[in-house]
Tab-separated table of C-alpha atoms and ligand atoms in Angstrom:
chain	number	residue	atom	x	y	z
R	1	MET	CA	18.349	5.126	-17.457
R	2	LEU	CA	18.746	6.748	-14.025
R	3	VAL	CA	15.651	7.983	-12.191
R	4	LEU	CA	15.312	9.819	-8.881
R	5	GLY	CA	12.050	8.934	-7.107
R	6	ILE	CA	10.359	10.945	-4.345
R	7	GLU	CA	7.613	9.655	-2.014
R	8	THR	CA	5.677	11.895	0.414
R	9	THR	CA	2.029	10.805	0.164
R	10	CYS	CA	1.604	9.646	3.771
R	11	ASP	CA	3.973	9.421	6.739
R	12	GLU	CA	7.181	8.266	5.054
R	13	THR	CA	9.567	10.818	3.583
R	14	ALA	CA	11.573	8.906	1.000
R	15	ALA	CA	13.875	9.288	-1.985
R	16	ALA	CA	15.774	6.767	-4.100
R	17	VAL	CA	17.807	6.431	-7.269
R	18	VAL	CA	17.057	3.446	-9.491
R	19	GLU	CA	18.778	2.374	-12.671
R	20	ARG	CA	16.823	0.638	-15.441
R	21	GLN	CA	18.904	-1.125	-18.034
R	22	ALA	CA	17.860	-1.452	-21.684
R	23	ASP	CA	16.775	-5.073	-21.112
R	24	GLY	CA	14.394	-3.975	-18.334
R	25	GLN	CA	16.672	-5.124	-15.479
R	26	ALA	CA	16.741	-2.885	-12.426
R	27	ARG	CA	19.316	-1.836	-9.879
R	28	ILE	CA	18.528	0.155	-6.741
R	29	LEU	CA	21.442	2.552	-6.221
R	30	SER	CA	19.992	4.119	-3.069
R	31	ASN	CA	16.740	3.941	-1.130
R	32	VAL	CA	16.446	6.337	1.809
R	33	VAL	CA	13.278	6.193	3.916
R	34	ARG	CA	12.525	8.250	7.005
R	35	SER	CA	9.384	7.096	8.801
R	36	GLN	CA	7.492	9.721	10.797
R	37	ILE	CA	5.962	7.131	13.162
R	38	ASP	CA	7.472	8.868	16.215
R	39	GLU	CA	5.924	12.219	15.253
R	40	HIS	CA	2.437	10.677	14.947
R	41	ALA	CA	2.466	7.907	17.577
R	42	ARG	CA	1.199	10.030	20.464
R	43	PHE	CA	-1.880	11.002	18.393
R	44	GLY	CA	-2.666	7.352	17.610
R	45	GLY	CA	-2.611	7.945	13.842
R	46	VAL	CA	-1.202	10.099	11.047
R	47	VAL	CA	-1.958	13.819	11.501
R	48	PRO	CA	-1.938	15.369	7.984
R	49	GLU	CA	-0.658	18.803	9.042
R	50	ILE	CA	2.202	17.318	11.081
R	51	ALA	CA	3.077	15.010	8.175
R	52	ALA	CA	3.198	17.892	5.674
R	53	ARG	CA	5.468	19.966	7.923
R	54	ALA	CA	7.764	17.018	8.560
R	55	HIS	CA	8.055	16.379	4.803
R	56	VAL	CA	9.072	20.038	4.324
R	57	ASP	CA	11.742	19.718	7.031
R	58	LEU	CA	13.101	16.349	5.909
R	59	LEU	CA	12.821	16.058	2.162
R	60	ASP	CA	15.798	18.158	0.958
R	61	GLY	CA	18.189	16.221	3.197
R	62	ILE	CA	16.722	12.878	2.163
R	63	VAL	CA	16.997	13.666	-1.552
R	64	ALA	CA	20.612	14.806	-1.012
R	65	SER	CA	21.407	11.538	0.853
R	66	ALA	CA	19.816	9.425	-1.885
R	67	MET	CA	21.852	11.196	-4.594
R	68	LYS	CA	25.059	10.978	-2.558
R	69	GLU	CA	24.614	7.305	-1.699
R	70	ALA	CA	23.933	6.514	-5.359
R	71	GLY	CA	27.039	8.478	-6.380
R	72	VAL	CA	24.988	10.262	-9.039
R	73	GLY	CA	24.984	13.943	-10.039
R	74	TYR	CA	21.734	15.712	-11.005
R	75	GLY	CA	23.078	16.138	-14.533
R	76	GLN	CA	23.181	12.342	-14.968
R	77	LEU	CA	19.488	11.800	-14.167
R	78	SER	CA	17.258	10.694	-17.036
R	79	ALA	CA	14.163	11.822	-15.129
R	80	VAL	CA	12.853	12.847	-11.731
R	81	ALA	CA	9.683	11.099	-10.553
R	82	ALA	CA	7.417	12.023	-7.642
R	83	ALA	CA	4.291	10.418	-6.255
R	84	ALA	CA	1.650	12.975	-7.311
R	85	GLY	CA	-1.141	11.158	-5.389
R	86	PRO	CA	-3.335	9.688	-4.142
R	87	GLY	CA	-2.532	10.689	-0.582
R	88	LEU	CA	-2.529	13.444	2.007
R	89	ILE	CA	-2.511	16.557	-0.155
R	90	GLY	CA	-0.048	18.605	1.935
R	91	GLY	CA	2.618	15.924	1.652
R	92	VAL	CA	1.919	15.301	-2.028
R	93	ILE	CA	2.430	19.018	-2.752
R	94	VAL	CA	5.798	18.986	-0.935
R	95	GLY	CA	7.147	16.007	-2.926
R	96	LEU	CA	5.784	17.036	-6.308
R	97	THR	CA	6.951	20.662	-5.958
R	98	THR	CA	10.436	19.487	-4.996
R	99	ALA	CA	10.535	17.200	-8.056
R	100	LYS	CA	9.357	20.052	-10.293
R	101	ALA	CA	12.081	22.341	-8.933
R	102	ILE	CA	14.746	19.695	-9.642
R	103	ALA	CA	13.293	19.067	-13.113
R	104	MET	CA	13.287	22.780	-13.887
R	105	VAL	CA	16.752	23.598	-12.573
R	106	HIS	CA	18.451	20.588	-14.184
R	107	ASP	CA	16.313	20.527	-17.328
R	108	THR	CA	15.274	16.934	-16.603
R	109	PRO	CA	11.937	15.307	-17.560
R	110	LEU	CA	9.329	15.107	-14.769
R	111	ILE	CA	7.191	12.037	-14.176
R	112	ALA	CA	4.117	12.379	-11.967
R	113	VAL	CA	3.605	8.867	-10.640
R	114	ASN	CA	0.422	7.402	-9.205
R	115	HIS	CA	1.445	5.977	-5.813
R	116	LEU	CA	-0.758	2.900	-6.391
R	117	GLU	CA	0.863	2.291	-9.780
R	118	ALA	CA	4.235	2.298	-8.026
R	119	HIS	CA	3.040	-0.425	-5.613
R	120	ALA	CA	1.604	-2.320	-8.596
R	121	LEU	CA	4.887	-2.287	-10.565
R	122	THR	CA	7.218	-3.114	-7.643
R	123	PRO	CA	7.493	-6.881	-8.430
R	124	ARG	CA	8.982	-5.937	-11.799
R	125	LEU	CA	11.669	-4.047	-9.906
R	126	THR	CA	12.489	-6.973	-7.645
R	127	CYS	CA	12.021	-10.005	-9.885
R	128	ALA	CA	11.385	-8.993	-13.504
R	129	LEU	CA	7.836	-10.382	-13.443
R	130	ALA	CA	5.981	-10.401	-16.801
R	131	PHE	CA	2.405	-9.111	-17.276
R	132	PRO	CA	-0.368	-9.894	-16.514
R	133	TYR	CA	-0.434	-10.492	-12.785
R	134	CYS	CA	-2.838	-9.989	-9.902
R	135	LEU	CA	-2.015	-7.486	-7.166
R	136	PHE	CA	-3.414	-7.531	-3.629
R	137	LEU	CA	-2.610	-4.163	-2.102
R	138	ALA	CA	-3.420	-3.802	1.598
R	139	SER	CA	-2.058	-0.816	3.492
R	140	GLY	CA	-3.249	1.832	5.909
R	141	GLY	CA	-4.954	3.689	3.074
R	142	HIS	CA	-5.841	1.063	0.472
R	143	THR	CA	-7.322	-2.399	0.083
R	144	GLN	CA	-7.607	-3.430	-3.532
R	145	ILE	CA	-7.345	-6.372	-5.893
R	146	VAL	CA	-5.989	-5.140	-9.219
R	147	ALA	CA	-5.288	-6.845	-12.535
R	148	VAL	CA	-1.941	-5.447	-13.661
R	149	VAL	CA	-2.190	-5.878	-17.426
R	150	GLY	CA	0.630	-3.548	-18.536
R	151	VAL	CA	2.265	-0.247	-17.589
R	152	GLY	CA	-0.678	2.162	-17.309
R	153	GLU	CA	-3.205	-0.683	-17.763
R	154	TYR	CA	-4.861	-1.546	-14.486
R	155	VAL	CA	-8.259	-3.043	-13.865
R	156	ARG	CA	-9.604	-2.925	-10.345
R	157	LEU	CA	-11.303	-6.218	-9.531
R	158	GLY	CA	-12.166	-5.464	-5.908
R	159	THR	CA	-11.874	-2.771	-3.260
R	160	THR	CA	-13.006	-2.021	0.259
R	161	VAL	CA	-16.439	-0.507	0.659
R	162	ASP	CA	-15.442	1.133	3.945
R	163	ASP	CA	-12.172	0.946	5.943
R	164	ALA	CA	-8.777	-0.042	4.551
R	165	MET	CA	-7.384	-3.260	6.046
R	166	GLY	CA	-4.400	-1.623	7.783
R	167	GLU	CA	-6.739	1.069	9.063
R	168	ALA	CA	-8.956	-1.625	10.624
R	169	PHE	CA	-5.905	-3.175	12.333
R	170	ASP	CA	-4.911	0.295	13.587
R	171	LYS	CA	-8.418	1.052	14.904
R	172	VAL	CA	-8.737	-2.316	16.650
R	173	ALA	CA	-5.340	-1.708	18.280
R	174	LYS	CA	-6.449	1.741	19.421
R	175	MET	CA	-9.677	0.479	21.012
R	176	LEU	CA	-7.650	-2.172	22.867
R	177	SER	CA	-5.130	0.494	23.991
R	178	LEU	CA	-2.290	-0.994	21.944
R	179	PRO	CA	0.222	1.515	20.516
R	180	TYR	CA	0.299	2.894	16.941
R	181	PRO	CA	0.828	1.559	14.306
R	182	GLY	CA	-1.498	-1.190	15.373
R	183	GLY	CA	-0.970	-3.900	12.751
R	184	PRO	CA	2.205	-5.422	14.206
R	185	GLN	CA	0.812	-5.045	17.761
R	186	VAL	CA	-2.404	-6.870	16.898
R	187	GLU	CA	-0.398	-9.618	15.183
R	188	ARG	CA	1.836	-10.001	18.238
R	189	ALA	CA	-1.097	-10.068	20.688
R	190	ALA	CA	-2.979	-12.518	18.451
R	191	ALA	CA	-0.111	-15.011	18.669
R	192	GLY	CA	-1.025	-15.753	22.304
R	193	GLY	CA	-4.788	-15.662	21.820
R	194	ASP	CA	-7.695	-17.990	21.128
R	195	PRO	CA	-9.092	-17.234	17.636
R	196	THR	CA	-12.330	-19.103	18.409
R	197	ARG	CA	-13.300	-17.346	21.636
R	198	PHE	CA	-15.348	-14.620	19.906
R	199	ALA	CA	-17.704	-15.402	17.038
R	200	LEU	CA	-16.943	-12.337	14.921
R	201	PRO	CA	-18.524	-11.760	11.489
R	202	ARG	CA	-16.744	-12.824	8.275
R	203	PRO	CA	-17.476	-9.787	6.090
R	204	MET	CA	-18.558	-10.342	2.450
R	205	LEU	CA	-18.013	-14.108	2.656
R	206	GLY	CA	-19.429	-15.865	-0.414
R	207	ARG	CA	-20.274	-12.688	-2.303
R	208	PRO	CA	-19.797	-12.918	-6.093
R	209	ASP	CA	-17.863	-9.644	-6.301
R	210	ALA	CA	-14.324	-9.335	-4.895
R	211	ASN	CA	-14.944	-6.386	-2.569
R	212	PHE	CA	-13.929	-6.088	1.072
R	213	SER	CA	-15.648	-4.625	4.101
R	214	LEU	CA	-13.959	-4.149	7.457
R	215	SER	CA	-15.916	-1.618	9.455
R	216	GLY	CA	-18.620	-4.036	10.676
R	217	LEU	CA	-15.953	-6.423	11.918
R	218	LYS	CA	-14.188	-3.567	13.691
R	219	THR	CA	-17.474	-2.549	15.351
R	220	ALA	CA	-18.051	-6.156	16.447
R	221	VAL	CA	-14.637	-6.093	18.164
R	222	ARG	CA	-15.559	-2.809	19.852
R	223	ASN	CA	-18.845	-4.290	21.121
R	224	GLU	CA	-17.118	-7.352	22.582
R	225	ALA	CA	-14.431	-5.153	24.149
R	226	SER	CA	-16.923	-2.839	25.845
R	227	ARG	CA	-18.955	-5.827	27.074
R	228	LEU	CA	-15.815	-7.195	28.790
R	229	GLU	CA	-14.488	-3.929	30.306
R	230	PRO	CA	-12.067	-3.808	32.092
R	231	LEU	CA	-9.981	-5.927	29.697
R	232	GLU	CA	-7.452	-8.467	30.954
R	233	PRO	CA	-4.356	-9.135	28.791
R	234	GLN	CA	-5.846	-12.516	27.787
R	235	ASP	CA	-9.050	-10.792	26.611
R	236	ILE	CA	-6.949	-8.503	24.408
R	237	SER	CA	-5.047	-11.445	22.953
R	238	ASP	CA	-8.235	-13.400	22.302
R	239	LEU	CA	-9.911	-10.389	20.676
R	240	CYS	CA	-6.861	-9.809	18.452
R	241	ALA	CA	-6.703	-13.497	17.511
R	242	SER	CA	-10.439	-13.606	16.747
R	243	PHE	CA	-10.227	-10.384	14.709
R	244	GLN	CA	-7.228	-11.612	12.737
R	245	ALA	CA	-8.906	-14.972	12.065
R	246	ALA	CA	-11.949	-13.166	10.651
R	247	VAL	CA	-9.735	-10.946	8.463
R	248	LEU	CA	-7.864	-14.008	7.203
R	249	GLU	CA	-10.968	-15.946	6.286
R	250	SER	CA	-12.557	-12.971	4.581
R	251	THR	CA	-9.331	-12.104	2.722
R	252	ALA	CA	-8.856	-15.666	1.466
R	253	ASP	CA	-12.444	-15.726	0.206
R	254	ARG	CA	-12.232	-12.290	-1.462
R	255	LEU	CA	-8.926	-13.133	-3.161
R	256	THR	CA	-10.207	-16.480	-4.380
R	257	VAL	CA	-13.078	-14.627	-6.069
R	258	GLY	CA	-10.660	-11.936	-7.318
R	259	LEU	CA	-8.410	-14.543	-8.940
R	260	ARG	CA	-11.424	-16.184	-10.559
R	261	LEU	CA	-12.522	-12.815	-12.007
R	262	PHE	CA	-8.944	-12.285	-13.201
R	263	GLU	CA	-8.856	-15.674	-14.932
R	264	GLU	CA	-12.155	-14.982	-16.728
R	265	ARG	CA	-10.918	-11.711	-18.190
R	266	PHE	CA	-7.160	-12.014	-18.571
R	267	GLY	CA	-6.286	-15.718	-18.396
R	268	THR	CA	-4.011	-17.270	-15.786
R	269	PRO	CA	-2.082	-14.631	-13.818
R	270	ARG	CA	1.710	-14.966	-13.859
R	271	ALA	CA	1.592	-14.450	-10.109
R	272	LEU	CA	-0.392	-13.212	-7.146
R	273	VAL	CA	1.551	-10.268	-5.728
R	274	ALA	CA	0.957	-8.827	-2.260
R	275	ALA	CA	2.071	-5.321	-1.287
R	276	GLY	CA	1.396	-2.738	1.426
R	277	GLY	CA	2.141	-2.862	5.132
R	278	VAL	CA	-0.459	-5.550	5.880
R	279	ALA	CA	1.528	-7.973	3.690
R	280	ALA	CA	4.074	-8.003	6.522
R	281	ASN	CA	1.579	-9.996	8.632
R	282	HIS	CA	2.740	-13.623	8.827
R	283	ALA	CA	-0.734	-15.102	9.231
R	284	ILE	CA	-1.949	-13.163	6.182
R	285	ARG	CA	1.105	-14.284	4.208
R	286	SER	CA	0.360	-17.919	4.878
R	287	ALA	CA	-3.330	-17.443	3.978
R	288	LEU	CA	-2.206	-15.870	0.685
R	289	GLN	CA	0.116	-18.805	0.094
R	290	ASP	CA	-2.862	-21.183	0.325
R	291	VAL	CA	-4.999	-19.029	-1.972
R	292	ALA	CA	-2.229	-18.858	-4.598
R	293	ALA	CA	-1.578	-22.608	-4.410
R	294	LYS	CA	-5.281	-23.385	-4.878
R	295	ALA	CA	-5.406	-21.041	-7.883
R	296	GLN	CA	-2.233	-22.703	-9.234
R	297	THR	CA	-0.276	-19.505	-9.316
R	298	THR	CA	2.847	-18.257	-7.547
R	299	LEU	CA	2.749	-15.890	-4.584
R	300	ILE	CA	5.246	-13.041	-4.718
R	301	ILE	CA	5.702	-10.685	-1.795
R	302	PRO	CA	8.450	-8.107	-2.345
R	303	PRO	CA	10.842	-7.648	0.601
R	304	PRO	CA	9.220	-5.629	3.433
R	305	ALA	CA	11.223	-2.461	2.688
R	306	LEU	CA	9.780	-2.429	-0.836
R	307	CYS	CA	6.253	-3.520	0.211
R	308	THR	CA	5.750	-0.455	2.366
R	309	ASP	CA	6.076	3.111	1.075
R	310	ASN	CA	9.507	3.928	-0.354
R	311	GLY	CA	11.215	6.024	-3.025
R	312	ALA	CA	12.565	3.111	-5.090
R	313	MET	CA	9.062	2.072	-6.157
R	314	ILE	CA	8.339	5.639	-7.328
R	315	ALA	CA	11.666	5.815	-9.210
R	316	TRP	CA	10.949	2.418	-10.802
R	317	ALA	CA	7.411	3.367	-11.879
R	318	GLY	CA	8.956	6.550	-13.308
R	319	ALA	CA	11.522	4.476	-15.214
R	320	GLU	CA	8.829	2.148	-16.577
R	321	ARG	CA	6.835	5.146	-17.799
R	322	MET	CA	9.925	6.910	-19.144
R	323	ALA	CA	10.805	3.795	-21.171
R	324	LEU	CA	7.434	4.204	-22.921
R	325	GLY	CA	7.947	7.945	-23.425
R	326	LEU	CA	5.306	8.819	-20.826
R	327	THR	CA	6.609	12.035	-19.245
R	328	ASP	CA	4.633	14.887	-17.669
R	329	THR	CA	4.729	18.669	-17.847
R	330	LEU	CA	5.457	21.004	-14.954
R	331	GLU	CA	1.693	21.622	-14.835
R	332	ALA	CA	1.086	18.098	-13.426
R	333	PRO	CA	-1.348	18.554	-10.501
R	334	PRO	CA	-1.019	17.069	-6.987
R	335	ARG	CA	-4.017	14.790	-6.412
R	336	ALA	CA	-5.575	13.736	-3.098
R	337	ARG	CA	-7.643	11.153	-4.998
R	338	TRP	CA	-6.414	9.387	-8.102
R	339	LEU	CA	-7.930	6.110	-9.229
R	340	LEU	CA	-5.517	3.607	-10.704
R	341	ASP	CA	-8.290	2.284	-12.895
R	342	ALA	CA	-10.026	5.354	-14.321
R	343	ASN	CA	-13.053	3.223	-15.224
R	344	ALA	CA	-13.567	1.861	-11.714
R	345	LYS	CA	-16.718	3.032	-10.003
R	346	ALA	CA	-17.192	3.391	-6.263
R	347	PRO	CA	-18.752	0.154	-4.999
R	348	ALA	CA	-22.319	0.319	-3.750
R	349	GLY	CA	-22.514	1.444	-0.144
R	350	HIS	CA	-19.032	2.924	-0.176
R	351	ALA	CA	-18.558	5.278	2.734
R	352	ASN	CA	-15.014	6.119	3.680
R	353	SER	CA	-12.749	9.113	3.624
R	354	ARG	CA	-9.417	7.410	4.132
R	355	ALA	CA	-9.645	4.301	1.953
R	356	GLY	CA	-9.480	6.333	-1.283
R	357	TYR	CA	-11.214	3.440	-3.031
Y	401	LIG	O1	2.054	0.375	3.353
Y	401	LIG	P1	2.146	1.005	4.700
Y	401	LIG	O2	3.478	0.988	5.410
Y	401	LIG	O3	1.730	2.513	4.663
Y	401	LIG	C1	0.575	2.988	4.073
Y	401	LIG	O4	-0.488	2.902	4.712
Y	401	LIG	O5	0.671	3.454	2.916
Y	401	LIG	O6	1.047	0.298	5.600
Y	401	LIG	C2	0.887	0.630	6.941
Y	401	LIG	C3	-0.297	-0.167	7.454
Y	401	LIG	C4	-0.689	0.244	8.865
Y	401	LIG	O7	-2.087	0.378	8.912
Y	401	LIG	C5	-0.191	-0.917	9.714
Y	401	LIG	O8	-0.939	-1.120	10.885
Y	401	LIG	C6	-0.351	-2.082	8.747
Y	401	LIG	O9	0.028	-1.565	7.496
Y	401	LIG	N1	0.527	-3.186	9.151
Y	401	LIG	C7	0.093	-4.396	9.542
Y	401	LIG	C8	1.232	-5.132	9.942
Y	401	LIG	N2	2.324	-4.335	9.752
Y	401	LIG	C9	1.874	-3.150	9.272
Y	401	LIG	N3	-1.151	-4.911	9.601
Y	401	LIG	C10	-1.267	-6.178	10.050
Y	401	LIG	N4	-0.242	-6.933	10.475
Y	401	LIG	C11	1.019	-6.459	10.427
Y	401	LIG	N5	2.042	-7.203	10.851
Y	402	LIG	ZN1	1.514	2.934	-0.135
């Protein structure tokens, strides 16, 4: 089975061709990603209108490169998959409409993939992991703990009640005048800082649910920063180190609870899987390693290029759905919001536009 996957939900324009063999083994034939970081950097964050226009300009060429690199003709495709949400609606429309046009012209089945499902299924692309497993997804738009029970069977065990984790890193970077995207900058600055200099809050610590909260912590950083103005480089490093330490402690606690909730409902997870840009953070990786070891499970973090947004994960999710006969019609709608777990309710006190709980 050969599937073309298209990803345009945020600031990466991406396309890939993935092959799924009858035994479930996968092969990535091409995976072309064009990040729009340069277009957005001077605004300190992703500007939806600029992203949508850039997707329009870039996508045709990126799809053509992915097909060429894979050495595949449109007539050979078993399906074309696009991320139909959740995400910035302008970009989603560009990717989904392109996929529909290809599906129509080449009489190929369309698969409208949930972007979060694609993140959730990525470890099966990279290491043939069996169900059920526990996913920790932490990106600029999402912070969730999800029980991945089967294709199309997801149970959200925890989510952020306010900011996404990557978003909090980006906002802290911005208030300390570090460039966008802030996550790697904060990690770098933290390496030379004192994590104990500022007594920042540990959000949600000890709570029986597995939810996250990051906006209070971010505000605490802002308060310390304005108290110290003007900031010396050491202040910035110490603030970053203290912020990261608080995120680590809170994340370890929330995931420990999440894994316990998982165990109660689904038995021992085959693995704890981390995905999303924040999983690139070395300090967070080692905290996750400890959490997994304590819960007697294995930590799997797909390679960085497959942890962050890419077309291969969309193609793979499309292939997994196609293998179960789950195709969509050309009426499939683009969706700004699209819960992975249709039964999940917004947590109490939820107040965020970007986190897309
Ligand atoms: O998954 P991703 O590439 O894109 C989406 O948001 O979908 O995640 C990007 C997010 C940004 O907020 C970025 O600041 C954060 O991941 N990030 C990091 C690190 N690298 C990227 N956060 C903390 N530490 C990092 N090293
Ligand atoms: Zn993503």
